[in-house]
JSON list of C-alpha atoms in Angstrom, two decimals:
[
{"chain": "A", "resi": 109, "resn": "MET", "atom": "CA", "xyz": [-84.26, 41.38, 159.34]},
{"chain": "A", "resi": 110, "resn": "ASP", "atom": "CA", "xyz": [-81.41, 41.12, 161.78]},
{"chain": "A", "resi": 111, "resn": "ILE", "atom": "CA", "xyz": [-78.92, 44.01, 161.45]},
{"chain": "A", "resi": 112, "resn": "ALA", "atom": "CA", "xyz": [-75.91, 41.69, 161.57]},
{"chain": "A", "resi": 113, "resn": "ASP", "atom": "CA", "xyz": [-77.37, 39.63, 158.72]},
{"chain": "A", "resi": 114, "resn": "SER", "atom": "CA", "xyz": [-77.51, 42.70, 156.48]},
{"chain": "A", "resi": 115, "resn": "TYR", "atom": "CA", "xyz": [-73.71, 42.97, 156.87]},
{"chain": "A", "resi": 116, "resn": "LYS", "atom": "CA", "xyz": [-73.22, 39.20, 156.50]},
{"chain": "A", "resi": 117, "resn": "LEU", "atom": "CA", "xyz": [-71.75, 39.01, 160.00]},
{"chain": "A", "resi": 118, "resn": "LYS", "atom": "CA", "xyz": [-72.59, 37.11, 163.14]},
{"chain": "A", "resi": 119, "resn": "GLU", "atom": "CA", "xyz": [-74.28, 39.17, 165.83]},
{"chain": "A", "resi": 120, "resn": "ALA", "atom": "CA", "xyz": [-71.38, 38.62, 168.26]},
{"chain": "A", "resi": 121, "resn": "VAL", "atom": "CA", "xyz": [-68.88, 39.97, 165.71]},
{"chain": "A", "resi": 122, "resn": "LEU", "atom": "CA", "xyz": [-70.98, 43.06, 164.98]},
{"chain": "A", "resi": 123, "resn": "SER", "atom": "CA", "xyz": [-71.56, 43.70, 168.68]},
{"chain": "A", "resi": 124, "resn": "SER", "atom": "CA", "xyz": [-67.85, 43.34, 169.40]},
{"chain": "A", "resi": 125, "resn": "PHE", "atom": "CA", "xyz": [-66.94, 45.76, 166.62]},
{"chain": "A", "resi": 126, "resn": "LEU", "atom": "CA", "xyz": [-69.51, 48.33, 167.75]},
{"chain": "A", "resi": 127, "resn": "HIS", "atom": "CA", "xyz": [-68.12, 48.17, 171.29]},
{"chain": "A", "resi": 128, "resn": "HIS", "atom": "CA", "xyz": [-64.60, 48.60, 169.95]},
{"chain": "A", "resi": 129, "resn": "ILE", "atom": "CA", "xyz": [-65.47, 51.46, 167.57]},
{"chain": "A", "resi": 130, "resn": "THR", "atom": "CA", "xyz": [-67.11, 53.26, 170.50]},
{"chain": "A", "resi": 131, "resn": "THR", "atom": "CA", "xyz": [-63.76, 53.10, 172.29]},
{"chain": "A", "resi": 132, "resn": "VAL", "atom": "CA", "xyz": [-61.98, 54.44, 169.20]},
{"chain": "A", "resi": 133, "resn": "ARG", "atom": "CA", "xyz": [-64.53, 57.24, 168.92]},
{"chain": "A", "resi": 134, "resn": "ASN", "atom": "CA", "xyz": [-64.02, 58.21, 172.56]},
{"chain": "A", "resi": 135, "resn": "ILE", "atom": "CA", "xyz": [-60.24, 58.27, 172.14]},
{"chain": "A", "resi": 136, "resn": "CYS", "atom": "CA", "xyz": [-60.62, 60.60, 169.14]},
{"chain": "A", "resi": 137, "resn": "ALA", "atom": "CA", "xyz": [-63.26, 62.79, 170.84]},
{"chain": "A", "resi": 138, "resn": "HIS", "atom": "CA", "xyz": [-60.96, 63.38, 173.80]},
{"chain": "A", "resi": 139, "resn": "HIS", "atom": "CA", "xyz": [-57.95, 64.12, 171.56]},
{"chain": "A", "resi": 140, "resn": "SER", "atom": "CA", "xyz": [-56.01, 61.16, 172.87]},
{"chain": "A", "resi": 141, "resn": "ARG", "atom": "CA", "xyz": [-53.28, 59.28, 171.02]},
{"chain": "A", "resi": 142, "resn": "LEU", "atom": "CA", "xyz": [-54.75, 56.74, 168.59]},
{"chain": "A", "resi": 143, "resn": "TRP", "atom": "CA", "xyz": [-52.20, 55.98, 165.89]},
{"chain": "A", "resi": 144, "resn": "ASN", "atom": "CA", "xyz": [-49.87, 53.66, 167.87]},
{"chain": "A", "resi": 145, "resn": "ARG", "atom": "CA", "xyz": [-52.15, 52.63, 170.71]},
{"chain": "A", "resi": 146, "resn": "ASP", "atom": "CA", "xyz": [-52.54, 49.05, 171.86]},
{"chain": "A", "resi": 147, "resn": "PHE", "atom": "CA", "xyz": [-56.18, 48.46, 172.69]},
{"chain": "A", "resi": 148, "resn": "THR", "atom": "CA", "xyz": [-57.22, 46.48, 175.75]},
{"chain": "A", "resi": 149, "resn": "PHE", "atom": "CA", "xyz": [-60.61, 45.61, 174.25]},
{"chain": "A", "resi": 150, "resn": "ILE", "atom": "CA", "xyz": [-60.00, 43.56, 171.12]},
{"chain": "A", "resi": 151, "resn": "THR", "atom": "CA", "xyz": [-62.68, 43.30, 168.46]},
{"chain": "A", "resi": 152, "resn": "MET", "atom": "CA", "xyz": [-63.75, 39.80, 167.47]},
{"chain": "A", "resi": 153, "resn": "LEU", "atom": "CA", "xyz": [-62.77, 39.07, 163.87]},
{"chain": "A", "resi": 154, "resn": "PRO", "atom": "CA", "xyz": [-65.26, 37.24, 161.65]},
{"chain": "A", "resi": 155, "resn": "THR", "atom": "CA", "xyz": [-64.44, 33.66, 160.71]},
{"chain": "A", "resi": 156, "resn": "ASN", "atom": "CA", "xyz": [-66.87, 33.45, 157.81]},
{"chain": "A", "resi": 157, "resn": "GLY", "atom": "CA", "xyz": [-68.31, 35.91, 155.34]},
{"chain": "A", "resi": 158, "resn": "GLU", "atom": "CA", "xyz": [-67.02, 37.80, 152.34]},
{"chain": "A", "resi": 159, "resn": "GLU", "atom": "CA", "xyz": [-63.58, 36.74, 151.15]},
{"chain": "A", "resi": 160, "resn": "LYS", "atom": "CA", "xyz": [-62.61, 40.39, 150.62]},
{"chain": "A", "resi": 161, "resn": "LEU", "atom": "CA", "xyz": [-63.06, 41.02, 154.33]},
{"chain": "A", "resi": 162, "resn": "LEU", "atom": "CA", "xyz": [-61.58, 37.79, 155.68]},
{"chain": "A", "resi": 163, "resn": "THR", "atom": "CA", "xyz": [-58.35, 38.03, 153.69]},
{"chain": "A", "resi": 164, "resn": "SER", "atom": "CA", "xyz": [-57.68, 41.66, 154.59]},
{"chain": "A", "resi": 165, "resn": "PHE", "atom": "CA", "xyz": [-57.27, 41.33, 158.37]},
{"chain": "A", "resi": 166, "resn": "ASN", "atom": "CA", "xyz": [-53.94, 41.11, 160.15]},
{"chain": "A", "resi": 167, "resn": "PRO", "atom": "CA", "xyz": [-54.54, 38.48, 162.85]},
{"chain": "A", "resi": 168, "resn": "THR", "atom": "CA", "xyz": [-51.12, 39.11, 164.39]},
{"chain": "A", "resi": 169, "resn": "ALA", "atom": "CA", "xyz": [-52.03, 42.74, 165.15]},
{"chain": "A", "resi": 170, "resn": "ASN", "atom": "CA", "xyz": [-55.25, 42.24, 167.07]},
{"chain": "A", "resi": 171, "resn": "LYS", "atom": "CA", "xyz": [-54.51, 45.01, 169.59]},
{"chain": "A", "resi": 172, "resn": "GLN", "atom": "CA", "xyz": [-53.76, 47.69, 167.02]},
{"chain": "A", "resi": 173, "resn": "LEU", "atom": "CA", "xyz": [-55.80, 49.98, 164.77]},
{"chain": "A", "resi": 174, "resn": "TYR", "atom": "CA", "xyz": [-55.42, 48.27, 161.38]},
{"chain": "A", "resi": 175, "resn": "ASN", "atom": "CA", "xyz": [-58.19, 45.66, 161.81]},
{"chain": "A", "resi": 176, "resn": "THR", "atom": "CA", "xyz": [-60.54, 48.40, 162.97]},
{"chain": "A", "resi": 177, "resn": "LEU", "atom": "CA", "xyz": [-59.86, 50.28, 159.74]},
{"chain": "A", "resi": 178, "resn": "VAL", "atom": "CA", "xyz": [-60.53, 47.12, 157.72]},
{"chain": "A", "resi": 179, "resn": "MET", "atom": "CA", "xyz": [-63.94, 46.79, 159.40]},
{"chain": "A", "resi": 180, "resn": "CYS", "atom": "CA", "xyz": [-64.68, 50.47, 158.80]},
{"chain": "A", "resi": 181, "resn": "ALA", "atom": "CA", "xyz": [-63.79, 50.07, 155.12]},
{"chain": "A", "resi": 182, "resn": "TYR", "atom": "CA", "xyz": [-66.04, 47.01, 154.89]},
{"chain": "A", "resi": 183, "resn": "PHE", "atom": "CA", "xyz": [-68.97, 48.89, 156.41]},
{"chain": "A", "resi": 184, "resn": "MET", "atom": "CA", "xyz": [-68.38, 51.86, 154.11]},
{"chain": "A", "resi": 185, "resn": "ASP", "atom": "CA", "xyz": [-68.32, 49.54, 151.08]},
{"chain": "A", "resi": 186, "resn": "THR", "atom": "CA", "xyz": [-71.60, 47.99, 152.22]},
{"chain": "A", "resi": 187, "resn": "ILE", "atom": "CA", "xyz": [-73.42, 51.19, 153.17]},
{"chain": "A", "resi": 188, "resn": "SER", "atom": "CA", "xyz": [-72.11, 53.55, 150.47]},
{"chain": "A", "resi": 189, "resn": "PRO", "atom": "CA", "xyz": [-70.38, 51.70, 147.63]},
{"chain": "A", "resi": 190, "resn": "ASN", "atom": "CA", "xyz": [-69.28, 54.93, 145.89]},
{"chain": "A", "resi": 191, "resn": "HIS", "atom": "CA", "xyz": [-67.52, 56.40, 148.92]},
{"chain": "A", "resi": 192, "resn": "HIS", "atom": "CA", "xyz": [-63.99, 57.81, 148.89]},
{"chain": "A", "resi": 193, "resn": "TRP", "atom": "CA", "xyz": [-63.04, 56.94, 152.47]},
{"chain": "A", "resi": 194, "resn": "LYS", "atom": "CA", "xyz": [-60.36, 54.40, 151.56]},
{"chain": "A", "resi": 195, "resn": "GLN", "atom": "CA", "xyz": [-58.73, 56.75, 149.06]},
{"chain": "A", "resi": 196, "resn": "LYS", "atom": "CA", "xyz": [-58.73, 59.52, 151.67]},
{"chain": "A", "resi": 197, "resn": "LEU", "atom": "CA", "xyz": [-57.16, 57.20, 154.25]},
{"chain": "A", "resi": 198, "resn": "LYS", "atom": "CA", "xyz": [-54.41, 56.18, 151.82]},
{"chain": "A", "resi": 199, "resn": "ALA", "atom": "CA", "xyz": [-53.77, 59.83, 150.91]},
{"chain": "A", "resi": 200, "resn": "LEU", "atom": "CA", "xyz": [-53.59, 60.84, 154.58]},
{"chain": "A", "resi": 201, "resn": "ILE", "atom": "CA", "xyz": [-51.07, 58.10, 155.34]},
{"chain": "A", "resi": 202, "resn": "GLU", "atom": "CA", "xyz": [-48.95, 59.08, 152.34]},
{"chain": "A", "resi": 203, "resn": "ALA", "atom": "CA", "xyz": [-49.16, 62.85, 152.87]},
{"chain": "A", "resi": 204, "resn": "HIS", "atom": "CA", "xyz": [-47.95, 62.62, 156.45]},
{"chain": "A", "resi": 205, "resn": "SER", "atom": "CA", "xyz": [-45.44, 59.78, 155.98]},
{"chain": "A", "resi": 206, "resn": "ILE", "atom": "CA", "xyz": [-47.10, 57.86, 158.81]},
{"chain": "A", "resi": 207, "resn": "ASP", "atom": "CA", "xyz": [-45.30, 54.77, 160.14]},
{"chain": "A", "resi": 208, "resn": "ILE", "atom": "CA", "xyz": [-48.16, 52.35, 159.63]},
{"chain": "A", "resi": 209, "resn": "THR", "atom": "CA", "xyz": [-46.32, 49.41, 161.22]},
{"chain": "A", "resi": 210, "resn": "ASP", "atom": "CA", "xyz": [-47.12, 50.94, 164.63]},
{"chain": "A", "resi": 211, "resn": "MET", "atom": "CA", "xyz": [-50.82, 50.60, 163.74]},
{"chain": "A", "resi": 212, "resn": "GLY", "atom": "CA", "xyz": [-50.59, 46.93, 162.80]},
{"chain": "A", "resi": 213, "resn": "PHE", "atom": "CA", "xyz": [-50.66, 47.36, 159.03]},
{"chain": "A", "resi": 214, "resn": "PRO", "atom": "CA", "xyz": [-49.16, 44.34, 157.26]},
{"chain": "A", "resi": 215, "resn": "ILE", "atom": "CA", "xyz": [-46.46, 45.05, 154.68]},
{"chain": "A", "resi": 216, "resn": "ASP", "atom": "CA", "xyz": [-48.75, 43.96, 151.83]},
{"chain": "A", "resi": 217, "resn": "TRP", "atom": "CA", "xyz": [-51.86, 45.81, 153.00]},
{"chain": "A", "resi": 218, "resn": "LEU", "atom": "CA", "xyz": [-52.35, 47.70, 149.72]},
{"chain": "A", "resi": 219, "resn": "GLN", "atom": "CA", "xyz": [-52.48, 44.39, 147.84]},
{"chain": "A", "resi": 220, "resn": "ARG", "atom": "CA", "xyz": [-55.14, 42.93, 150.14]},
{"chain": "A", "resi": 221, "resn": "ALA", "atom": "CA", "xyz": [-58.63, 42.74, 148.68]},
{"chain": "A", "resi": 222, "resn": "MET", "atom": "CA", "xyz": [-60.18, 45.39, 150.91]},
{"chain": "A", "resi": 223, "resn": "TRP", "atom": "CA", "xyz": [-57.78, 48.08, 149.71]},
{"chain": "A", "resi": 224, "resn": "THR", "atom": "CA", "xyz": [-57.65, 47.34, 145.98]},
{"chain": "A", "resi": 225, "resn": "GLU", "atom": "CA", "xyz": [-60.06, 49.19, 143.74]}
]
């Protein structure tokens, strides 16, 4: 079975995301600034698949971190449905009063399907 098929994604979308998440990992590993960075390599967003995923992206913020976090949440939901990653992310944002607009978060992000429980 094709790996991309198991995530209900096209191979090009999965490959693009994996390339992008490698960049994010390297930024974190080298203690560089991540929260308000504009990426030069933009991950390809899926155009078909689960409604929960498709409706949660912010297509106007394709160079910022938010869409990466949506993809990470989607993979966590698929791999480990009982995870607490999304709750921990929300708590981290709230605890540190982070300005999420600099990361490309839409105003209604908590109401989008990926983030509702």
